[in-house]
Amino acid sequence: MDPVIESQHQRIPWRWVLLLNILGQARLLVLFASGSLTFTMRKFIDSPMIINSVSSLDIVFNLLVAAPCLYYSDRIWTRHGRRMPFVVVSFVVLAVVLILLPLAGGAVPMIVLIVLWLIFWDVGSTFDTLMMEIIPPGQRGRSAAIGAWMLNAIIMISAVVISGRFDDVVHGSLATLRGEELIYWWGAACLIFCVIFLVLFVRERKPLGHPPPSAGNGWKGAFESIFAEKSLWPVYLLVFSTILMQTGLGAIDPLLMTEQWGYSKQDMGTNVFVGGMINMFIVIPLIGLIADRMDRLKMFSIGVIGVLVGQVAYYVFVQFILPDRRPSITHMIIFGQLMSMIGQFSGIAMQPLIFDYIPRDKMGTAQAGLNFVRSVTRLVTLNGIGLWVTFYSKMFLPVGKYDYFSGYLFMIGMNLLGCGFLFYFARQVR
Amino acid sequence: MRVPVLFCASGEVRKVLALTVFPLIGIALLAAAGIWSSREIRLRMTGVPVAGQISGMVLERGNSAELLAGMDTTLILRAADGATTEVKAKDGGITGIRSTQANGNESTTLAIEDLSPDLQRVVEDTVGGSGEIVRWALLRESRRPDAADRIVRIERTDTVHGFFGLESAPEIPALRDGRPHVEGATPGTVTIRAVFDRSDAEALAARKGDALAEYGYLRNGEPVTPERRDFYLAAEPYETQFRPVFVYEVKGTRYSRLSHIGRHGGPTLALRLYNPCRVYYDPARPSDALLMPEPGALSGDPLAWFSRYCEGLFGQWGGTALMVLAAVTCLVVGLLFLSLAVRPGIVIKPTNE
């Protein structure tokens, strides 16, 4: 009688897989709950520039915290395992942060808590590795399918039940509960569930092989080796340009819908719910059908040009065709799904295209370099869009008002710039 | 220092105790959900349903509260050709519409159905909407520059009747003349006059495109600077909580109660001022009642209706639903672990071990 789930087995019972997927989804529910961070920040911070800057710290900590934690978790062993200490510490701190977050009475404690949140979320990035060490390769395919099904279910629950609750206040006979507390404490409860699950029922077994050797030379050496290889520069340029083209509004996106267009957070949830259903039942099967019948380079070109055309069309439609410059939820879903569909064309074609230009013996270095370029570019574009919206609004709007939709101009600009770099890339590799 | 039983017990006992953790949490959460919503569940299951109406709104701030008990609105819409339409409304219902031609000579009393579809939409949007909705309505009108009857200026004066400067939210507002009333408190008024004007392009450009040209907020005749230059329910900071007051009738007696559902940032979509609602009251004690949002039949934009429906449903039951979801998950997980303890399943260890 031992119900403990262990790592390092060649085959495991399917009930383990099911339980681990429930565990994984509980963690993702926390991530969805953290989607309300924009609204928590908005309570104390007006400037979209600062809101996006705080959010973009996520990318910094991805580089500074997640990468070292993952690196060291490969090379240590404790009596509690090598991934578990990171995960458990991370989840406990995150739960405390989420409990305190809705009680923060000012901008400073709130930002401290959000920074702690971002740091410790990355400390817990060894969670996925732990899952992969428990689920053997032969069972990962079906596990991913179970996970995908559960993910869709929790997206629906988050969109319809949770995301719209932020502003609610329920005066129960025992206590008063604010929606913000409900959302974050729900997230904390999910984390506590994960901690109990991991501590009582998951055990890491020591791997049989030796840990991989240290890279040596520290950060500097690693950084230099990434960029020393000149043959990889065009690939970095390719990724840089595609990330430019994927620039989004970031944390200010929900503010466009709620503050500028006057929709409620529940409307936002409806948008995600209906969009998700269309995506699941129409867009993804359609893409799958077309993807097998089309040349990858052609798909990539359609994706790149299509997204740019879609953004321009959406901007023109809202700004110049809609009489009150305010799209309905249906408009948002139609444009959102169209752009998502077109975007998936380039997404599907992108990965193989990149690796076509990387020599086999440099794939590891290239992967590290690609991650670095992606992170830095995202950091720049996220902060750039916050700056743009702030200054555009200062120029053209009365004091205290923000035109979040002007961010689309920045997005279109970045898309054009990305297209320019892509054209240059195409000429270089021809 | 006491060590938790789980950690000092022998191996087998510890395993048995571990197996009970998730089922116990699940049962505890189910019990917590039941206790948390006991009154709501009791009234929803055993209460008598009756039609009600949102007839007032309590605004709760940190240490003070206000009760909106009634609202009179005067709306003056001026078209590009100089014709004006004056609309009077009381407690959410339009009481009169008077149209005056451009030369000012001929005045006609109209019903809302007599207005042109465009004008009808402007009136419906702006008679009770926030300042932002008035701005959108004017912007929409400006997009038909060739129409002489397009509205270029909207002047709205709201007179809010109520009780201001209360120390706390009145739990059971009384009724007087059909409006909520706080016994022992002095009634007052808030008057908000706002003029939105897009008739003068230069003046509009000088205001950086903002249609709001004039604004005044008076509480009992004294000027006040609100957080936002907007109408009463939209002028508050985010922290202000909006709690509807609902009215219902049982055997000829009218009751008025404060809702247990509130919202920050503005009234909830599902419980709008002067909208109908459903009330479940205790037949043994009709003053004990539960307000349930009434999304009404599916009409207009189906997605907006769906949002209202979800907001009403989960604004009421969201917390309980999440507790039940967590409880069911814990029970399922507990049962799965129990099944693993009874029948562990096949584990193949690495061959070189």
Coordinates of N, CA, C and O in Angstrom, one line a residue, chain A residues 1-3 5 8-13 15-16 18-19 22 43 157 160-162 165-175 177-178 182 186 193 196-197 200-201 205 208 260-262 264 266-267 270 273-274 319-326 328-330 333 394-398 401, chain B residues 6 12 15-16 18-19 21-22 25 35-36 38-39 60 121 132 135-136 139-140 143 207-208 210 238-239 241 243 260-264 269 301 303-304 306-307 310-311 314-315 318-319 321-322 325-326 329-330 332-333 336-337 339-341 343-353:
Chain A
M1 N 0.8 -1.2 0.0 CA 0.0 0.0 0.0 C 0.9 1.3 0.0 O 1.4 1.7 1.0
D2 N 1.2 1.8 -1.2 CA 2.0 3.0 -1.3 C 1.5 3.8 -2.4 O 1.8 3.6 -3.6
P3 N 0.7 4.8 -2.1 CA 0.1 5.6 -3.2 C 1.0 6.7 -3.7 O 0.6 7.6 -4.4
I5 N 3.6 8.9 -5.9 CA 3.9 9.0 -7.3 C 5.4 9.2 -7.4 O 5.9 10.1 -6.6
Q8 N 11.3 8.9 -12.6 CA 12.3 8.0 -13.1 C 11.8 6.6 -13.4 O 12.5 5.6 -13.1
H9 N 10.5 6.4 -13.8 CA 10.1 5.1 -14.1 C 9.9 5.0 -15.6 O 9.7 6.0 -16.3
Q10 N 10.0 3.7 -16.1 CA 9.8 3.5 -17.6 C 8.3 3.5 -17.9 O 8.0 3.8 -19.1
R11 N 7.5 3.0 -17.0 CA 6.0 3.0 -17.3 C 5.3 3.3 -16.0 O 5.7 2.8 -14.9
I12 N 4.3 4.1 -16.0 CA 3.5 4.4 -14.8 C 2.0 4.2 -15.0 O 1.6 4.1 -16.1
P13 N 1.3 4.0 -13.9 CA -0.2 3.8 -14.1 C -0.8 5.0 -14.7 O -0.4 6.1 -14.4
R15 N -3.5 6.3 -13.9 CA -4.1 7.2 -12.8 C -3.1 8.2 -12.3 O -3.4 9.3 -11.9
W16 N -1.8 7.9 -12.4 CA -0.7 8.8 -12.0 C -0.8 10.0 -13.0 O -0.7 11.2 -12.7
L18 N -3.3 11.0 -14.8 CA -4.5 11.8 -14.6 C -4.3 12.7 -13.4 O -4.6 13.9 -13.5
L19 N -3.7 12.2 -12.3 CA -3.5 13.0 -11.1 C -2.5 14.1 -11.4 O -2.7 15.2 -11.0
I22 N -4.2 16.8 -13.2 CA -5.0 17.7 -12.3 C -4.1 18.6 -11.6 O -4.4 19.8 -11.5
K43 N -5.5 49.9 -9.9 CA -6.1 50.6 -8.7 C -5.2 51.7 -8.1 O -5.6 52.7 -7.6
I157 N -13.8 27.8 -17.5 CA -14.1 28.1 -16.1 C -13.6 29.5 -15.7 O -14.3 30.3 -15.1
V160 N -15.5 32.4 -17.7 CA -16.9 32.6 -17.3 C -17.1 32.9 -15.8 O -17.8 33.8 -15.4
V161 N -16.5 32.1 -15.0 CA -16.7 32.2 -13.6 C -15.8 33.1 -12.8 O -16.3 33.9 -12.0
I162 N -14.5 33.1 -13.2 CA -13.5 33.8 -12.3 C -13.2 35.2 -12.8 O -13.3 36.2 -12.0
R165 N -15.2 38.4 -11.8 CA -15.6 38.6 -10.3 C -14.8 39.7 -9.7 O -15.0 40.0 -8.5
F166 N -13.8 40.2 -10.4 CA -12.8 41.1 -9.7 C -13.5 42.3 -8.9 O -13.1 42.6 -7.8
D167 N -14.5 42.9 -9.5 CA -15.1 44.0 -8.9 C -16.2 43.7 -7.9 O -16.7 44.5 -7.1
D168 N -16.7 42.4 -7.9 CA -17.8 42.0 -7.0 C -17.5 42.1 -5.5 O -16.4 42.0 -5.1
V169 N -18.6 42.4 -4.8 CA -18.5 42.3 -3.3 C -19.7 41.5 -2.8 O -20.8 41.8 -3.2
V170 N -19.5 40.4 -2.1 CA -20.6 39.7 -1.6 C -20.6 39.8 -0.1 O -19.6 39.5 0.6
H171 N -21.8 40.3 0.5 CA -21.9 40.4 1.9 C -22.6 39.2 2.4 O -23.9 39.1 2.4
G172 N -21.8 38.2 2.8 CA -22.4 37.0 3.3 C -22.8 37.1 4.8 O -22.5 38.2 5.4
S173 N -23.6 36.1 5.3 CA -24.0 36.3 6.7 C -22.8 36.1 7.7 O -22.8 36.6 8.8
L174 N -21.7 35.6 7.2 CA -20.5 35.4 8.0 C -19.4 36.5 7.8 O -18.8 36.9 8.8
A175 N -19.3 36.9 6.6 CA -18.2 37.9 6.3 C -18.5 38.5 5.0 O -19.4 38.1 4.2
L177 N -16.9 39.4 1.3 CA -15.8 38.9 0.4 C -15.8 39.7 -0.8 O -16.7 39.8 -1.6
R178 N -14.6 40.4 -1.1 CA -14.5 41.1 -2.3 C -14.0 40.2 -3.4 O -13.3 39.2 -3.2
L182 N -11.5 37.0 -3.7 CA -11.9 35.7 -4.1 C -11.0 35.1 -5.2 O -10.5 34.0 -5.1
W186 N -8.5 32.2 -4.3 CA -8.7 31.0 -5.0 C -7.4 30.5 -5.6 O -7.1 29.3 -5.5
F193 N -3.2 23.4 -2.5 CA -3.6 22.1 -3.0 C -2.3 21.4 -3.7 O -2.0 20.3 -3.4
I196 N 0.3 20.4 -0.9 CA -0.1 19.2 -0.2 C 0.1 18.0 -1.1 O 0.6 16.9 -0.6
F197 N -0.3 18.1 -2.3 CA -0.2 17.0 -3.3 C 1.2 16.6 -3.4 O 1.6 15.4 -3.3
L200 N 2.9 15.2 0.1 CA 2.4 14.0 0.6 C 2.5 12.8 -0.4 O 2.7 11.7 0.0
F201 N 2.4 13.2 -1.7 CA 2.3 12.1 -2.6 C 3.3 12.0 -3.8 O 3.2 11.1 -4.6
R205 N 13.0 10.2 -7.3 CA 14.1 9.2 -7.2 C 15.3 9.7 -7.8 O 15.3 10.4 -8.8
L208 N 19.9 7.8 -12.2 CA 21.1 6.9 -12.2 C 22.3 7.5 -12.8 O 23.4 7.2 -12.3
Q260 N -11.4 51.9 -21.9 CA -11.6 52.8 -23.1 C -12.9 52.4 -23.8 O -13.7 53.3 -24.2
W261 N -13.3 51.2 -23.9 CA -14.5 50.8 -24.6 C -15.6 50.5 -23.7 O -16.8 50.2 -24.1
G262 N -15.4 50.6 -22.4 CA -16.5 50.5 -21.4 C -17.1 49.1 -21.2 O -18.2 49.1 -20.7
S264 N -17.4 45.4 -19.3 CA -17.1 44.9 -18.0 C -16.1 43.7 -18.1 O -15.8 43.2 -19.2
Q266 N -16.7 40.9 -17.0 CA -17.4 39.7 -17.4 C -17.5 39.7 -18.9 O -17.5 38.6 -19.5
D267 N -17.7 40.8 -19.6 CA -17.7 40.9 -21.1 C -16.3 40.3 -21.6 O -16.3 39.6 -22.6
T270 N -16.5 36.7 -21.5 CA -17.4 36.2 -22.6 C -16.6 36.2 -23.9 O -16.7 35.2 -24.6
F273 N -14.3 33.2 -23.7 CA -15.1 32.0 -23.7 C -15.5 31.7 -25.1 O -15.3 30.6 -25.6
V274 N -16.2 32.7 -25.8 CA -16.7 32.4 -27.1 C -15.5 32.3 -28.1 O -15.5 31.3 -28.9
Q319 N -11.4 52.8 -36.0 CA -11.1 54.2 -35.9 C -11.9 55.0 -37.0 O -12.3 56.2 -36.7
F320 N -12.1 54.4 -38.2 CA -12.7 55.2 -39.2 C -14.1 54.7 -39.7 O -14.8 55.5 -40.4
I321 N -14.4 53.5 -39.4 CA -15.7 53.0 -39.9 C -16.8 52.9 -38.8 O -17.9 53.4 -39.0
L322 N -16.4 52.4 -37.7 CA -17.4 52.4 -36.6 C -17.7 53.8 -36.1 O -16.8 54.6 -35.8
P323 N -19.0 54.1 -36.1 CA -19.4 55.5 -35.8 C -18.9 56.0 -34.4 O -18.6 57.2 -34.3
D324 N -18.9 55.1 -33.4 CA -18.5 55.6 -32.1 C -17.1 55.0 -31.7 O -16.7 55.1 -30.5
R325 N -16.4 54.5 -32.7 CA -15.0 54.0 -32.5 C -15.0 53.0 -31.4 O -14.0 52.9 -30.6
R326 N -16.0 52.2 -31.3 CA -16.1 51.2 -30.2 C -16.6 49.9 -30.8 O -17.8 49.8 -31.1
S328 N -18.1 46.1 -31.1 CA -18.9 45.2 -30.2 C -18.1 44.0 -29.8 O -17.0 43.7 -30.4
I329 N -18.6 43.2 -28.9 CA -17.9 42.0 -28.5 C -17.8 41.0 -29.7 O -16.7 40.4 -30.0
T330 N -18.8 41.0 -30.6 CA -18.8 40.2 -31.8 C -17.7 40.6 -32.7 O -16.9 39.8 -33.2
I333 N -14.4 39.5 -31.4 CA -14.2 38.0 -31.5 C -13.9 37.7 -33.0 O -12.9 37.0 -33.3
K394 N -0.8 61.7 -24.0 CA -0.4 63.1 -23.5 C -0.5 64.1 -24.6 O -0.9 65.3 -24.4
M395 N -0.2 63.7 -25.9 CA -0.2 64.6 -27.0 C -1.6 65.0 -27.4 O -2.0 66.1 -27.7
F396 N -2.5 63.9 -27.5 CA -3.7 64.1 -28.2 C -5.0 64.0 -27.3 O -6.1 64.2 -27.8
L397 N -4.8 63.7 -26.1 CA -6.0 63.5 -25.2 C -6.0 64.5 -24.0 O -4.9 64.9 -23.6
P398 N -7.1 64.8 -23.5 CA -7.1 65.6 -22.2 C -6.4 64.9 -21.1 O -6.3 63.6 -21.1
K401 N -6.6 61.0 -19.5 CA -7.2 60.0 -20.4 C -6.2 59.3 -21.2 O -5.2 59.9 -21.5
Chain B
L6 N 1.0 13.6 11.6 CA 1.3 13.0 10.3 C 2.8 12.7 10.2 O 3.2 11.8 9.5
E12 N 3.1 3.1 8.0 CA 1.8 2.7 7.5 C 0.7 3.7 8.0 O -0.2 4.1 7.2
K15 N 0.8 6.8 6.0 CA 0.2 6.6 4.7 C -1.3 6.7 4.8 O -1.9 7.3 3.9
V16 N -1.8 6.1 5.8 CA -3.3 6.1 5.9 C -3.8 7.5 6.2 O -4.7 8.0 5.6
A18 N -2.2 10.2 5.3 CA -2.1 11.0 4.1 C -3.2 10.8 3.2 O -3.7 11.7 2.5
L19 N -3.7 9.5 3.1 CA -4.8 9.2 2.2 C -6.1 10.0 2.6 O -7.0 10.2 1.8
V21 N -6.3 13.0 3.8 CA -6.2 14.5 3.8 C -7.1 15.1 2.7 O -7.9 15.9 3.0
F22 N -7.0 14.6 1.4 CA -7.8 15.2 0.4 C -9.3 15.0 0.6 O -10.1 15.9 0.4
I25 N -10.3 17.4 3.2 CA -10.4 18.8 2.7 C -11.6 19.0 1.9 O -12.3 20.0 1.9
I35 N -22.2 26.4 4.4 CA -22.3 27.4 5.5 C -22.3 28.9 4.9 O -23.0 29.7 5.2
W36 N -21.3 29.1 4.0 CA -21.1 30.4 3.4 C -22.4 30.9 2.7 O -22.8 32.0 2.8
S38 N -25.5 29.5 3.2 CA -26.7 28.8 3.7 C -28.0 29.7 3.6 O -29.0 29.1 3.2
R39 N -27.9 31.0 3.8 CA -29.1 31.8 3.7 C -29.6 31.9 2.3 O -30.8 31.7 2.0
E60 N -21.2 53.0 -0.8 CA -20.5 52.9 0.4 C -19.0 53.3 0.2 O -18.3 52.8 -0.7
R121 N -32.3 56.4 -30.5 CA -31.1 55.7 -30.0 C -30.3 56.6 -29.1 O -29.8 56.3 -28.0
E132 N -19.3 58.9 -20.6 CA -18.6 58.3 -21.8 C -19.6 57.8 -22.8 O -19.4 58.0 -24.0
R135 N -20.6 60.8 -24.8 CA -19.6 61.1 -25.7 C -19.7 60.2 -27.0 O -19.6 60.7 -28.1
W136 N -19.8 58.9 -26.7 CA -19.9 58.0 -27.9 C -21.1 58.3 -28.8 O -21.1 58.3 -30.0
L139 N -20.3 61.3 -30.8 CA -19.3 61.0 -31.8 C -20.0 60.2 -33.0 O -19.8 60.5 -34.1
R140 N -20.9 59.3 -32.6 CA -21.7 58.6 -33.6 C -22.5 59.5 -34.5 O -22.5 59.4 -35.7
R143 N -20.6 61.4 -37.2 CA -20.2 60.6 -38.3 C -21.3 60.6 -39.5 O -21.1 59.9 -40.4
R207 N -10.2 71.5 -26.6 CA -10.4 70.5 -25.5 C -9.8 69.2 -25.9 O -10.1 68.2 -25.2
K208 N -8.9 69.1 -26.9 CA -8.3 67.9 -27.3 C -9.4 66.8 -27.7 O -9.2 65.6 -27.3
D210 N -12.3 66.4 -26.5 CA -13.3 66.0 -25.5 C -14.6 66.8 -25.7 O -14.5 68.0 -25.7
Y238 N -12.7 54.2 -7.7 CA -12.9 52.7 -7.7 C -13.3 52.1 -6.4 O -14.1 51.2 -6.4
E239 N -12.8 52.7 -5.3 CA -13.0 52.0 -4.0 C -14.5 52.1 -3.6 O -14.9 51.3 -2.8
Q241 N -18.2 51.4 -3.2 CA -19.0 50.2 -3.5 C -20.4 50.5 -3.7 O -21.0 51.3 -3.0
R243 N -24.2 49.2 -3.9 CA -25.1 48.1 -3.5 C -26.6 48.5 -3.8 O -27.1 49.5 -3.3
H260 N -27.3 42.0 -0.9 CA -26.0 41.5 -0.3 C -24.9 41.4 -1.4 O -23.8 41.2 -1.1
I261 N -25.3 41.7 -2.6 CA -24.3 41.8 -3.7 C -24.0 43.2 -4.0 O -24.9 44.0 -4.3
G262 N -22.7 43.5 -4.0 CA -22.3 44.9 -4.3 C -21.2 44.8 -5.4 O -20.8 43.7 -5.9
R263 N -20.7 46.0 -5.7 CA -19.7 46.0 -6.8 C -18.8 47.3 -6.6 O -19.4 48.3 -6.3
H264 N -17.5 47.2 -6.9 CA -16.7 48.3 -7.0 C -16.7 48.8 -8.4 O -16.9 48.1 -9.3
L269 N -23.6 44.9 -14.0 CA -24.3 44.8 -15.2 C -25.7 44.2 -15.0 O -26.7 44.5 -15.6
D301 N -28.0 42.2 -28.4 CA -26.7 41.5 -28.6 C -26.7 40.2 -27.7 O -26.7 40.3 -26.5
L303 N -24.4 38.2 -27.0 CA -23.2 38.1 -26.2 C -23.3 39.0 -25.0 O -22.8 38.6 -23.9
A304 N -23.9 40.2 -25.2 CA -24.1 41.1 -24.0 C -25.0 40.5 -23.0 O -24.9 40.6 -21.8
F306 N -25.5 37.2 -22.6 CA -24.8 36.1 -22.0 C -23.9 36.7 -20.8 O -23.8 36.1 -19.7
S307 N -23.2 37.8 -21.1 CA -22.4 38.4 -20.0 C -23.2 38.8 -18.8 O -22.9 38.6 -17.7
C310 N -24.2 35.7 -17.0 CA -23.1 35.1 -16.2 C -22.8 36.0 -15.0 O -22.5 35.5 -13.9
E311 N -22.8 37.3 -15.2 CA -22.5 38.2 -14.1 C -23.5 38.0 -13.0 O -23.2 38.0 -11.8
F314 N -23.0 34.3 -11.5 CA -21.7 34.0 -10.7 C -21.4 35.1 -9.7 O -20.6 34.9 -8.8
G315 N -22.0 36.3 -9.9 CA -21.9 37.4 -8.9 C -22.5 36.8 -7.6 O -22.1 37.1 -6.5
G318 N -20.7 32.7 -7.5 CA -19.3 32.4 -7.9 C -18.4 31.8 -6.8 O -17.7 30.8 -7.0
G319 N -18.4 32.4 -5.6 CA -17.6 31.9 -4.5 C -18.0 30.5 -4.1 O -17.1 29.6 -4.0
A321 N -19.5 28.4 -6.0 CA -19.2 27.4 -7.1 C -17.7 27.0 -7.1 O -17.4 25.9 -7.3
L322 N -16.9 28.0 -6.8 CA -15.4 27.7 -6.7 C -15.1 26.7 -5.6 O -14.3 25.8 -5.7
L325 N -16.2 23.4 -6.6 CA -15.3 22.8 -7.6 C -14.1 22.3 -6.9 O -13.6 21.2 -7.2
A326 N -13.5 23.1 -6.0 CA -12.3 22.7 -5.2 C -12.6 21.4 -4.4 O -11.8 20.5 -4.4
T329 N -12.8 18.4 -6.7 CA -11.5 18.1 -7.2 C -10.7 17.3 -6.1 O -10.1 16.3 -6.3
C330 N -10.8 17.8 -4.8 CA -10.1 17.2 -3.7 C -10.7 15.7 -3.5 O -9.9 14.8 -3.3
V332 N -12.1 13.8 -5.8 CA -11.7 13.0 -6.9 C -10.3 12.5 -6.7 O -9.9 11.4 -6.9
V333 N -9.4 13.5 -6.4 CA -8.0 13.3 -6.2 C -7.8 12.3 -5.0 O -7.1 11.3 -5.1
L336 N -8.8 8.8 -6.1 CA -7.8 8.3 -7.0 C -6.6 7.7 -6.2 O -6.0 6.7 -6.5
F337 N -6.1 8.5 -5.2 CA -5.0 8.0 -4.4 C -5.4 6.8 -3.6 O -4.6 5.9 -3.4
S339 N -7.6 4.6 -4.5 CA -7.6 3.5 -5.5 C -6.1 3.0 -5.7 O -5.9 1.8 -5.9
L340 N -5.2 4.0 -5.7 CA -3.8 3.6 -5.9 C -3.3 2.8 -4.7 O -2.4 1.9 -4.9
A341 N -3.8 3.1 -3.6 CA -3.4 2.4 -2.4 C -3.9 1.0 -2.4 O -3.2 0.0 -2.0
R343 N -5.1 -0.7 -5.3 CA -4.6 -1.4 -6.5 C -3.5 -0.4 -7.1 O -3.9 0.4 -7.9
P344 N -2.3 -0.6 -6.8 CA -1.3 0.4 -7.2 C -1.1 0.5 -8.7 O -0.6 1.5 -9.1
G345 N -1.4 -0.5 -9.5 CA -1.2 -0.3 -10.9 C 0.2 -0.8 -11.2 O 1.0 -1.1 -10.3
I346 N 0.5 -0.8 -12.5 CA 1.8 -1.4 -13.0 C 2.8 -0.2 -13.1 O 2.6 0.8 -13.8
V347 N 3.9 -0.4 -12.3 CA 5.1 0.5 -12.4 C 6.3 -0.3 -12.9 O 6.6 -1.3 -12.4
I348 N 6.8 0.2 -14.1 CA 8.0 -0.5 -14.6 C 9.2 0.4 -14.3 O 9.3 1.5 -14.7
K349 N 10.1 -0.2 -13.5 CA 11.3 0.6 -13.1 C 12.3 0.5 -14.2 O 12.3 -0.4 -15.0
P350 N 13.3 1.5 -14.2 CA 14.4 1.4 -15.2 C 15.1 0.1 -15.2 O 15.3 -0.5 -14.1
T351 N 15.4 -0.4 -16.4 CA 15.9 -1.8 -16.5 C 17.3 -1.9 -15.8 O 17.7 -3.0 -15.4
N352 N 18.1 -0.9 -15.8 CA 19.4 -1.0 -15.2 C 19.5 -0.8 -13.7 O 20.5 -0.6 -13.1
E353 N 18.3 -0.8 -13.1 CA 18.2 -0.6 -11.6 C 18.3 -1.9 -10.9 O 17.6 -2.8 -11.3

